[in-house]
Short mmCIF file of N, CA and C in Angstrom, two decimals:
data_model
loop_
_atom_site.label_atom_id
_atom_site.label_comp_id
_atom_site.label_asym_id
_atom_site.label_seq_id
_atom_site.Cartn_x
_atom_site.Cartn_y
_atom_site.Cartn_z
N MET A 1 -43.36 -15.53 -51.91
CA MET A 1 -44.15 -16.64 -52.43
C MET A 1 -45.34 -16.12 -53.23
N LEU A 2 -45.93 -15.01 -52.78
CA LEU A 2 -47.09 -14.47 -53.48
C LEU A 2 -46.70 -14.05 -54.89
N LYS A 3 -45.53 -13.44 -55.03
CA LYS A 3 -45.08 -13.00 -56.34
C LYS A 3 -44.90 -14.21 -57.27
N ILE A 4 -44.37 -15.30 -56.74
CA ILE A 4 -44.19 -16.51 -57.56
C ILE A 4 -45.54 -17.06 -58.01
N LYS A 5 -46.54 -17.02 -57.12
CA LYS A 5 -47.88 -17.49 -57.51
C LYS A 5 -48.47 -16.60 -58.59
N ASP A 6 -48.26 -15.29 -58.44
CA ASP A 6 -48.75 -14.36 -59.47
C ASP A 6 -48.08 -14.64 -60.81
N ILE A 7 -46.78 -14.87 -60.77
CA ILE A 7 -46.04 -15.16 -62.01
C ILE A 7 -46.55 -16.45 -62.63
N ALA A 8 -46.81 -17.46 -61.79
CA ALA A 8 -47.33 -18.73 -62.32
C ALA A 8 -48.68 -18.53 -63.00
N SER A 9 -49.54 -17.71 -62.40
CA SER A 9 -50.84 -17.43 -63.02
C SER A 9 -50.67 -16.72 -64.36
N MET A 10 -49.76 -15.75 -64.40
CA MET A 10 -49.51 -15.04 -65.65
C MET A 10 -48.89 -15.96 -66.69
N GLN A 11 -48.10 -16.93 -66.24
CA GLN A 11 -47.51 -17.90 -67.18
C GLN A 11 -48.61 -18.74 -67.83
N ARG A 12 -49.58 -19.17 -67.03
CA ARG A 12 -50.69 -19.96 -67.59
C ARG A 12 -51.43 -19.16 -68.65
N LEU A 13 -51.66 -17.88 -68.32
CA LEU A 13 -52.35 -17.01 -69.27
C LEU A 13 -51.52 -16.83 -70.54
N ALA A 14 -50.21 -16.65 -70.40
CA ALA A 14 -49.33 -16.48 -71.57
C ALA A 14 -49.32 -17.75 -72.42
N VAL A 15 -49.38 -18.91 -71.76
CA VAL A 15 -49.42 -20.18 -72.52
C VAL A 15 -50.73 -20.26 -73.30
N GLN A 16 -51.83 -19.90 -72.64
CA GLN A 16 -53.13 -19.96 -73.33
C GLN A 16 -53.16 -19.01 -74.51
N GLU A 17 -52.53 -17.85 -74.36
CA GLU A 17 -52.52 -16.86 -75.44
C GLU A 17 -51.40 -17.11 -76.45
N ALA A 18 -50.54 -18.07 -76.14
CA ALA A 18 -49.39 -18.39 -77.00
C ALA A 18 -48.46 -17.19 -77.16
N ASP A 19 -48.34 -16.42 -76.07
CA ASP A 19 -47.45 -15.25 -76.08
C ASP A 19 -46.06 -15.70 -75.61
N ILE A 20 -45.24 -16.14 -76.55
CA ILE A 20 -43.92 -16.71 -76.25
C ILE A 20 -42.99 -15.68 -75.60
N PRO A 21 -42.86 -14.45 -76.14
CA PRO A 21 -41.96 -13.48 -75.49
C PRO A 21 -42.37 -13.19 -74.03
N LYS A 22 -43.66 -13.06 -73.80
CA LYS A 22 -44.15 -12.80 -72.43
C LYS A 22 -43.86 -14.01 -71.55
N LEU A 23 -44.03 -15.21 -72.06
CA LEU A 23 -43.78 -16.44 -71.31
C LEU A 23 -42.29 -16.53 -70.92
N ARG A 24 -41.41 -16.22 -71.87
CA ARG A 24 -39.97 -16.24 -71.56
C ARG A 24 -39.63 -15.22 -70.46
N GLN A 25 -40.22 -14.04 -70.57
CA GLN A 25 -39.98 -13.00 -69.56
C GLN A 25 -40.45 -13.47 -68.19
N LEU A 26 -41.62 -14.09 -68.14
CA LEU A 26 -42.17 -14.57 -66.87
C LEU A 26 -41.33 -15.72 -66.29
N ILE A 27 -40.84 -16.59 -67.16
CA ILE A 27 -40.00 -17.70 -66.70
C ILE A 27 -38.71 -17.14 -66.08
N ASP A 28 -38.12 -16.16 -66.76
CA ASP A 28 -36.90 -15.53 -66.22
C ASP A 28 -37.16 -14.86 -64.87
N GLU A 29 -38.29 -14.15 -64.79
CA GLU A 29 -38.65 -13.47 -63.54
C GLU A 29 -38.87 -14.48 -62.42
N ARG A 30 -39.56 -15.56 -62.73
CA ARG A 30 -39.81 -16.60 -61.73
C ARG A 30 -38.49 -17.23 -61.28
N GLN A 31 -37.58 -17.46 -62.21
CA GLN A 31 -36.28 -18.04 -61.86
C GLN A 31 -35.48 -17.11 -60.94
N ARG A 32 -35.55 -15.80 -61.22
CA ARG A 32 -34.87 -14.84 -60.34
C ARG A 32 -35.45 -14.89 -58.92
N CYS A 33 -36.75 -14.98 -58.83
CA CYS A 33 -37.40 -15.07 -57.51
C CYS A 33 -36.99 -16.36 -56.79
N MET A 34 -36.97 -17.47 -57.52
CA MET A 34 -36.58 -18.75 -56.92
C MET A 34 -35.11 -18.71 -56.46
N ASP A 35 -34.26 -18.10 -57.27
CA ASP A 35 -32.84 -17.98 -56.89
C ASP A 35 -32.69 -17.13 -55.63
N ALA A 36 -33.48 -16.06 -55.55
CA ALA A 36 -33.43 -15.21 -54.37
C ALA A 36 -33.86 -15.98 -53.12
N ILE A 37 -34.90 -16.78 -53.26
CA ILE A 37 -35.37 -17.60 -52.13
C ILE A 37 -34.31 -18.62 -51.74
N ASP A 38 -33.72 -19.26 -52.74
CA ASP A 38 -32.66 -20.24 -52.46
C ASP A 38 -31.48 -19.59 -51.75
N ALA A 39 -31.15 -18.38 -52.15
CA ALA A 39 -30.03 -17.69 -51.52
C ALA A 39 -30.33 -17.37 -50.06
N LEU A 40 -31.59 -17.04 -49.78
CA LEU A 40 -31.97 -16.72 -48.40
C LEU A 40 -32.02 -17.96 -47.52
N SER A 41 -32.43 -19.09 -48.08
CA SER A 41 -32.61 -20.29 -47.27
C SER A 41 -31.57 -21.36 -47.55
N ASP A 42 -30.39 -20.94 -47.97
CA ASP A 42 -29.33 -21.89 -48.27
C ASP A 42 -28.82 -22.50 -46.97
N ASN A 43 -29.12 -23.78 -46.76
CA ASN A 43 -28.75 -24.45 -45.52
C ASN A 43 -27.24 -24.55 -45.34
N SER A 44 -26.51 -24.70 -46.42
CA SER A 44 -25.06 -24.81 -46.29
C SER A 44 -24.48 -23.50 -45.75
N PHE A 45 -25.07 -22.37 -46.16
CA PHE A 45 -24.61 -21.08 -45.64
C PHE A 45 -24.89 -20.98 -44.15
N ASP A 46 -26.11 -21.39 -43.74
CA ASP A 46 -26.47 -21.35 -42.33
C ASP A 46 -25.56 -22.25 -41.51
N THR A 47 -25.28 -23.44 -42.02
CA THR A 47 -24.40 -24.38 -41.33
C THR A 47 -22.99 -23.82 -41.24
N GLU A 48 -22.53 -23.25 -42.34
CA GLU A 48 -21.18 -22.67 -42.35
C GLU A 48 -21.08 -21.52 -41.36
N LEU A 49 -22.11 -20.68 -41.33
CA LEU A 49 -22.12 -19.56 -40.39
C LEU A 49 -22.13 -20.07 -38.95
N ALA A 50 -22.96 -21.08 -38.67
CA ALA A 50 -23.02 -21.64 -37.32
C ALA A 50 -21.68 -22.25 -36.93
N ASP A 51 -21.02 -22.95 -37.87
CA ASP A 51 -19.70 -23.52 -37.59
C ASP A 51 -18.69 -22.43 -37.28
N THR A 52 -18.73 -21.35 -38.05
CA THR A 52 -17.80 -20.24 -37.83
C THR A 52 -18.03 -19.62 -36.46
N ILE A 53 -19.29 -19.40 -36.10
CA ILE A 53 -19.62 -18.83 -34.79
C ILE A 53 -19.13 -19.75 -33.68
N GLU A 54 -19.34 -21.05 -33.85
CA GLU A 54 -18.89 -22.02 -32.85
C GLU A 54 -17.37 -22.00 -32.70
N GLN A 55 -16.66 -21.91 -33.82
CA GLN A 55 -15.19 -21.85 -33.77
C GLN A 55 -14.73 -20.59 -33.04
N VAL A 56 -15.38 -19.47 -33.32
CA VAL A 56 -15.02 -18.22 -32.65
C VAL A 56 -15.27 -18.33 -31.15
N GLN A 57 -16.40 -18.95 -30.76
CA GLN A 57 -16.70 -19.12 -29.34
C GLN A 57 -15.68 -20.04 -28.68
N ASP A 58 -15.26 -21.11 -29.37
CA ASP A 58 -14.23 -22.00 -28.82
C ASP A 58 -12.92 -21.25 -28.61
N ILE A 59 -12.55 -20.43 -29.59
CA ILE A 59 -11.32 -19.64 -29.46
C ILE A 59 -11.44 -18.67 -28.30
N ASP A 60 -12.63 -18.05 -28.13
CA ASP A 60 -12.84 -17.14 -27.01
C ASP A 60 -12.68 -17.86 -25.67
N LYS A 61 -13.21 -19.10 -25.58
CA LYS A 61 -13.08 -19.88 -24.34
C LYS A 61 -11.62 -20.19 -24.06
N GLU A 62 -10.88 -20.61 -25.08
CA GLU A 62 -9.46 -20.90 -24.91
C GLU A 62 -8.69 -19.65 -24.48
N THR A 63 -8.99 -18.54 -25.14
CA THR A 63 -8.32 -17.28 -24.80
C THR A 63 -8.61 -16.88 -23.36
N HIS A 64 -9.87 -17.02 -22.95
CA HIS A 64 -10.26 -16.68 -21.58
C HIS A 64 -9.52 -17.57 -20.59
N SER A 65 -9.44 -18.86 -20.89
CA SER A 65 -8.73 -19.80 -20.02
C SER A 65 -7.25 -19.44 -19.91
N ILE A 66 -6.63 -19.13 -21.04
CA ILE A 66 -5.21 -18.75 -21.04
C ILE A 66 -5.00 -17.47 -20.24
N LEU A 67 -5.89 -16.48 -20.43
CA LEU A 67 -5.77 -15.23 -19.68
C LEU A 67 -5.92 -15.45 -18.18
N GLU A 68 -6.86 -16.31 -17.78
CA GLU A 68 -7.02 -16.61 -16.35
C GLU A 68 -5.76 -17.25 -15.80
N HIS A 69 -5.19 -18.19 -16.55
CA HIS A 69 -3.96 -18.86 -16.13
C HIS A 69 -2.82 -17.85 -16.00
N MET A 70 -2.71 -16.96 -16.98
CA MET A 70 -1.66 -15.94 -16.95
C MET A 70 -1.84 -14.99 -15.77
N MET A 71 -3.09 -14.60 -15.50
CA MET A 71 -3.35 -13.70 -14.37
C MET A 71 -2.98 -14.38 -13.06
N HIS A 72 -3.28 -15.68 -12.94
CA HIS A 72 -2.92 -16.43 -11.74
C HIS A 72 -1.40 -16.47 -11.58
N ASP A 73 -0.69 -16.72 -12.69
CA ASP A 73 0.78 -16.73 -12.66
C ASP A 73 1.33 -15.36 -12.25
N VAL A 74 0.76 -14.30 -12.81
CA VAL A 74 1.22 -12.94 -12.48
C VAL A 74 0.96 -12.65 -11.00
N ASP A 75 -0.22 -13.04 -10.50
CA ASP A 75 -0.51 -12.84 -9.08
C ASP A 75 0.49 -13.58 -8.21
N ASP A 76 0.80 -14.83 -8.58
CA ASP A 76 1.78 -15.61 -7.82
C ASP A 76 3.15 -14.93 -7.83
N LYS A 77 3.56 -14.46 -9.00
CA LYS A 77 4.88 -13.82 -9.12
C LYS A 77 4.91 -12.50 -8.36
N LEU A 78 3.81 -11.75 -8.41
CA LEU A 78 3.76 -10.50 -7.63
C LEU A 78 3.85 -10.78 -6.14
N GLY A 79 3.15 -11.82 -5.70
CA GLY A 79 3.23 -12.20 -4.29
C GLY A 79 4.64 -12.60 -3.91
N SER A 80 5.30 -13.34 -4.78
CA SER A 80 6.68 -13.75 -4.54
C SER A 80 7.61 -12.54 -4.50
N ILE A 81 7.40 -11.60 -5.42
CA ILE A 81 8.22 -10.38 -5.44
C ILE A 81 8.00 -9.56 -4.17
N LYS A 82 6.76 -9.45 -3.73
CA LYS A 82 6.47 -8.69 -2.51
C LYS A 82 7.14 -9.35 -1.31
N ASN A 83 7.08 -10.68 -1.25
CA ASN A 83 7.72 -11.39 -0.14
C ASN A 83 9.23 -11.20 -0.18
N THR A 84 9.81 -11.28 -1.38
CA THR A 84 11.25 -11.08 -1.52
C THR A 84 11.63 -9.66 -1.12
N ARG A 85 10.85 -8.70 -1.56
CA ARG A 85 11.11 -7.29 -1.22
C ARG A 85 11.06 -7.08 0.29
N THR A 86 10.03 -7.65 0.91
CA THR A 86 9.90 -7.52 2.37
C THR A 86 11.10 -8.15 3.06
N GLY A 87 11.51 -9.32 2.57
CA GLY A 87 12.68 -9.99 3.15
C GLY A 87 13.95 -9.17 2.98
N LEU A 88 14.13 -8.58 1.79
CA LEU A 88 15.32 -7.75 1.56
C LEU A 88 15.32 -6.50 2.42
N ILE A 89 14.16 -5.90 2.59
CA ILE A 89 14.06 -4.72 3.45
C ILE A 89 14.45 -5.08 4.87
N ARG A 90 13.95 -6.22 5.36
CA ARG A 90 14.29 -6.65 6.72
C ARG A 90 15.79 -6.96 6.82
N TYR A 91 16.31 -7.62 5.79
CA TYR A 91 17.74 -7.95 5.79
C TYR A 91 18.58 -6.68 5.79
N ASN A 92 18.23 -5.75 4.91
CA ASN A 92 18.98 -4.48 4.85
C ASN A 92 18.88 -3.70 6.16
N ALA A 93 17.72 -3.75 6.77
CA ALA A 93 17.55 -3.06 8.05
C ALA A 93 18.45 -3.68 9.10
N GLY A 94 18.55 -5.00 9.06
CA GLY A 94 19.41 -5.70 10.03
C GLY A 94 20.88 -5.47 9.74
N VAL A 95 21.28 -5.45 8.49
CA VAL A 95 22.68 -5.28 8.12
C VAL A 95 23.12 -3.84 8.35
N SER A 96 22.24 -2.91 8.10
CA SER A 96 22.62 -1.50 8.22
C SER A 96 22.79 -1.06 9.66
N GLN A 97 22.26 -1.84 10.58
CA GLN A 97 22.46 -1.49 11.99
C GLN A 97 23.86 -1.98 12.40
N ILE A 98 24.63 -1.07 12.90
CA ILE A 98 25.98 -1.42 13.34
C ILE A 98 25.87 -2.03 14.74
N PRO A 99 26.41 -3.22 14.87
CA PRO A 99 26.35 -3.83 16.20
C PRO A 99 27.09 -2.96 17.23
N PRO A 100 26.60 -2.92 18.44
CA PRO A 100 27.19 -2.07 19.47
C PRO A 100 28.68 -2.34 19.71
N ALA A 101 29.14 -3.51 19.46
CA ALA A 101 30.54 -3.84 19.73
C ALA A 101 31.47 -3.11 18.79
N PHE A 102 30.99 -2.74 17.61
CA PHE A 102 31.84 -2.08 16.62
C PHE A 102 31.72 -0.56 16.64
N VAL A 103 30.91 -0.04 17.48
CA VAL A 103 30.72 1.41 17.52
C VAL A 103 31.96 2.04 18.16
N ASP A 104 32.49 3.01 17.49
CA ASP A 104 33.66 3.73 18.02
C ASP A 104 33.18 4.69 19.09
N LYS A 105 33.65 4.50 20.28
CA LYS A 105 33.17 5.29 21.39
C LYS A 105 33.79 6.69 21.39
N LYS A 106 34.78 6.92 20.56
CA LYS A 106 35.42 8.23 20.52
C LYS A 106 34.60 9.23 19.70
N MET A 107 33.71 8.79 18.94
CA MET A 107 32.95 9.70 18.09
C MET A 107 32.08 10.52 18.92
#
């Protein structure tokens, strides 16, 4: 802002002196400064950036929710597999034992 005020003061002086080339140069310089300020404080850019950040956060929440659901499903399936494995081990242990009635006593 200080630079713009300085340019405005020099513009007044250039007008008083009728220095047209200097006045044009100062007008161009002032416009560049104003454009730079507009670029820094462009509300549409800030809004767009905030919207993008919000969308990314929403996607992160959805992803986290999906991952939690998947982990719960995997835990359930692992528990089911462990129970099935335990049942099969017990079944195999029972089947592999030869009942005493079938044991050949000649061996």
